Short mmCIF file of C-alpha atoms in Angstrom, two decimals:
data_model
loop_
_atom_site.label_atom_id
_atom_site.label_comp_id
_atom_site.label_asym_id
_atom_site.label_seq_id
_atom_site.Cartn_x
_atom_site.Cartn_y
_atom_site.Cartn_z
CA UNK K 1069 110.50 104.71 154.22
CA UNK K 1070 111.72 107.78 152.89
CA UNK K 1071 110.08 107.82 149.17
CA UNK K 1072 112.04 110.56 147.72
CA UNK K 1073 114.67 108.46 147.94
CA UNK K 1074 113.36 106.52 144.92
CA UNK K 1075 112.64 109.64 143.09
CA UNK K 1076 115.32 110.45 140.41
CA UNK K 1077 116.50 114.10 139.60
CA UNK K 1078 117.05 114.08 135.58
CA UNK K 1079 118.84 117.47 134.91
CA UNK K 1080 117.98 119.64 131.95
CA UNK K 1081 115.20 117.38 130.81
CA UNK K 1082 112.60 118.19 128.07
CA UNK K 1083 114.59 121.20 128.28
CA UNK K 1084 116.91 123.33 129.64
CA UNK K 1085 116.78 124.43 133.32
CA UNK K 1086 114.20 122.11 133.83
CA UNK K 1087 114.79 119.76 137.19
CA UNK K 1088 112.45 116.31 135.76
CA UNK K 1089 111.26 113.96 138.95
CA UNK K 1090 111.25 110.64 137.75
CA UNK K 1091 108.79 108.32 138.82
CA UNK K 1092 110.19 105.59 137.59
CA UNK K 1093 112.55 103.97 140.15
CA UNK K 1094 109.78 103.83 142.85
CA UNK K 1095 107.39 101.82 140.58
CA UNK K 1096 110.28 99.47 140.05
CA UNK K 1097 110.61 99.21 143.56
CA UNK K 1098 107.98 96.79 144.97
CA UNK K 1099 107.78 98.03 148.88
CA UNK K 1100 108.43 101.70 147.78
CA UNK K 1101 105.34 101.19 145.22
CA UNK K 1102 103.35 99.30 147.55
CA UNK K 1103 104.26 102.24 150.59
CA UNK K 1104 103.16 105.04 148.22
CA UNK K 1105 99.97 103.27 147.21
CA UNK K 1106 99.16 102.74 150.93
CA UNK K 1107 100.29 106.06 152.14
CA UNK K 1108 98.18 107.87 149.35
CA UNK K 1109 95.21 105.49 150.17
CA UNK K 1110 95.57 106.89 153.77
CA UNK K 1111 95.62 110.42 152.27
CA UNK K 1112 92.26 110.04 150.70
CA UNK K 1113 90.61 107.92 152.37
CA UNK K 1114 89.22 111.05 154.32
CA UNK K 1115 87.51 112.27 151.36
CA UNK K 1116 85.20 109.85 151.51
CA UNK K 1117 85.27 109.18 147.38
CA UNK K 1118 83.03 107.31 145.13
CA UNK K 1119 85.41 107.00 142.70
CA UNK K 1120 88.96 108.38 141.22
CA UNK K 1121 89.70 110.51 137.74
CA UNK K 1122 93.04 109.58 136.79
CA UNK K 1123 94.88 111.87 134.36
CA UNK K 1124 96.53 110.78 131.34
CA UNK K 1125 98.83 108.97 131.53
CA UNK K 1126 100.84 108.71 134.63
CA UNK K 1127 97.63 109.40 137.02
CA UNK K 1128 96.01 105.88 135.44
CA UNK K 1129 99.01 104.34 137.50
CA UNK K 1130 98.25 105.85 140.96
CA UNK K 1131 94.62 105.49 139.50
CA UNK K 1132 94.04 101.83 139.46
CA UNK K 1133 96.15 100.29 142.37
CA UNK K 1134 94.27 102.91 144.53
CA UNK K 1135 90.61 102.25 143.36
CA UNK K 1136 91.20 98.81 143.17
CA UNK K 1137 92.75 99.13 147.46
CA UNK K 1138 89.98 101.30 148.25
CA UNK K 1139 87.03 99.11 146.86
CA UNK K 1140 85.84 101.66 144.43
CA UNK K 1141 86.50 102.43 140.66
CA UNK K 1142 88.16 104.55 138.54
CA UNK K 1143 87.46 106.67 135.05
CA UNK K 1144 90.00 107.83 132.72
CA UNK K 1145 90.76 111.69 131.62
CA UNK K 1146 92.10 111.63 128.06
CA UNK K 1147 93.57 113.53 125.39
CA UNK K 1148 90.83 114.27 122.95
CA UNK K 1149 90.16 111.40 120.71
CA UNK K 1150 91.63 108.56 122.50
CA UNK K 1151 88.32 107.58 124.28
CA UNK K 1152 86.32 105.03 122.29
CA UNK K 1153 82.54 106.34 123.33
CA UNK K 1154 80.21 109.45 123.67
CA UNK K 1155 82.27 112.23 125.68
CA UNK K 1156 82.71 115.63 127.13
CA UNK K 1157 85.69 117.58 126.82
CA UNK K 1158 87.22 120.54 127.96
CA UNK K 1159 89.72 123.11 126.18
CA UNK K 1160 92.59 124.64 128.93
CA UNK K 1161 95.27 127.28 128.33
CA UNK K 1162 99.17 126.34 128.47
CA UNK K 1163 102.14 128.64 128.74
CA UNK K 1164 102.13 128.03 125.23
CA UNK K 1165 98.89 127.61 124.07
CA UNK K 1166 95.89 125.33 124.61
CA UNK K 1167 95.27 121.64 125.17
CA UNK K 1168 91.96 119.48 125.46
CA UNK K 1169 90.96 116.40 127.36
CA UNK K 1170 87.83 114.83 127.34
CA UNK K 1171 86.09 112.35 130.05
CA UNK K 1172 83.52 109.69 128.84
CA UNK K 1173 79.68 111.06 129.26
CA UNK K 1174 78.94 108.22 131.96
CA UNK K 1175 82.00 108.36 133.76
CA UNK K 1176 80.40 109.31 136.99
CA UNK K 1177 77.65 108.85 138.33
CA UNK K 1178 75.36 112.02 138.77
CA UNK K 1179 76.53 113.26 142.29
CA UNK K 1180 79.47 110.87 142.69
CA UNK K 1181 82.06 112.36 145.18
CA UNK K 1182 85.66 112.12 142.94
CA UNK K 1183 89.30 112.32 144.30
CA UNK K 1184 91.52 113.01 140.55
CA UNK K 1185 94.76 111.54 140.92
CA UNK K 1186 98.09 112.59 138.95
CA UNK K 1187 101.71 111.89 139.82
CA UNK K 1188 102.71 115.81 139.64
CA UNK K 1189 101.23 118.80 140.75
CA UNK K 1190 103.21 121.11 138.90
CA UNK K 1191 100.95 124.82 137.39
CA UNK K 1192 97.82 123.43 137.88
CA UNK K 1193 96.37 123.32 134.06
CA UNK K 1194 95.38 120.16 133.95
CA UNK K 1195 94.32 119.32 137.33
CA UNK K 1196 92.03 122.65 136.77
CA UNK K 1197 90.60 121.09 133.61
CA UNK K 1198 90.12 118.05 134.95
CA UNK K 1199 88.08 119.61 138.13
CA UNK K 1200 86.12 121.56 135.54
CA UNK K 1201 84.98 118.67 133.62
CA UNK K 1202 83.95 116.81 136.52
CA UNK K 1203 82.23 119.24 137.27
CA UNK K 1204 80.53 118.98 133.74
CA UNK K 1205 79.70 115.70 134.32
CA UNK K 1206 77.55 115.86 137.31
CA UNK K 1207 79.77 114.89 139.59
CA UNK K 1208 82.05 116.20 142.12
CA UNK K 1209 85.69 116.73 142.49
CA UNK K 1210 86.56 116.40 146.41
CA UNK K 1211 90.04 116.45 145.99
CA UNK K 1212 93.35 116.18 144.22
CA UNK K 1213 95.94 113.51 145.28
CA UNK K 1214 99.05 113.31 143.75
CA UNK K 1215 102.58 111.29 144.24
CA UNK K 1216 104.74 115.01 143.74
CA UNK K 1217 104.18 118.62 144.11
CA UNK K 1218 106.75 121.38 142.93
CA UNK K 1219 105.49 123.76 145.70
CA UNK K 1220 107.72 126.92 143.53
CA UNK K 1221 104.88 126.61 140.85
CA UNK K 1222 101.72 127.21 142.58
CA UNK K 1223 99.55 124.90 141.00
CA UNK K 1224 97.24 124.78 144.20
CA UNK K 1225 96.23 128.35 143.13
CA UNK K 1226 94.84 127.38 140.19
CA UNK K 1227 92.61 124.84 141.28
CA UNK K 1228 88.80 126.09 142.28
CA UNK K 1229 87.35 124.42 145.57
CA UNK K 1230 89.18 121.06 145.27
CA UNK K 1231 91.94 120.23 147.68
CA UNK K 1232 94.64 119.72 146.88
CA UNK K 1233 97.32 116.70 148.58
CA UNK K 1234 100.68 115.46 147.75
CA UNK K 1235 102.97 113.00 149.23
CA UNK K 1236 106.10 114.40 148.54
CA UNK K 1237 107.00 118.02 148.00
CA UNK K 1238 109.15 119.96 146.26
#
């Protein structure tokens, strides 16, 4: 099953230029969904992880359905302030500025070997955050897995030792 098939190309969208991939057709489509949870499984599996990091918000829903496959669980990476209980956090620079997201204190156990998961691997930011705060936490980030890559961006580049692997690519 070709995937990007169920990937739609939304034109000028936030802005101007800008070529958006749009999840949203393959998650309405149950054997696409169910052959890019599998296929991504299969992808980390290798990694041998303890548990997944999913980023806010879209990661959550590669996130779950692959913890929940694999047998293992899965934290959430938030924007500061939407996480109920004791945290650490981490400040990143934009194109534009900075942004912050923040990962519950027990998230991880101490050593735990993580795989973050996103649906785009566009520049890197947050995936780079998101390696540096596991790293924080005591744990360790083994790899990135995400659904999309826009190869033209480099976002590999900006991660540190972690991995990076993508379904589809752009």
């Amino acid at each position: 099953m070709d995937l990007k098939n169920y990937i739609r190309d939304v034109i000028d969208f936030p802005k101007s230029g800008v070529v958006f991939r749009d999840i949203s057709p393959l998650l309405a489509n149950p054997k696409a969904w169910h052959a890019a949870i599998d296929q991504m499984a299969e992808l980390i599996a290798p990694y041998k992880p303890d548990m997944l990091a999913g980023i806010d918000a879209r990661g959550f829903l590669l996130a779950a359905p692959l913890a929940y496959k694999m047998g293992i669980g899965f934290s959430m990476v938030r924007k500061k302030g939407k996480l109920p209980w004791r945290t650490i956090d981490c400040t990143y620079e934009l194109e534009y500025g900075s942004d912050h997201i923040e990962l519950h204190a027990d998230a991880f156990p101490k050593g735990a070997r993580v795989v973050v998961c996103d649906d785009l691997l566009a520049t890197g930011g947050t995936a780079a955050a998101t390696e540096n705060l596991i790293n924080k936490s005591g744990a360790t980030p083994v790899a990135l897995a995400c659904l999309i890559e826009l190869e033209a961006l480099g976002g590999r580049q900006r991660l540190g030792k972690m991995p990076a692997e993508a379904l589809l690519k752009y």
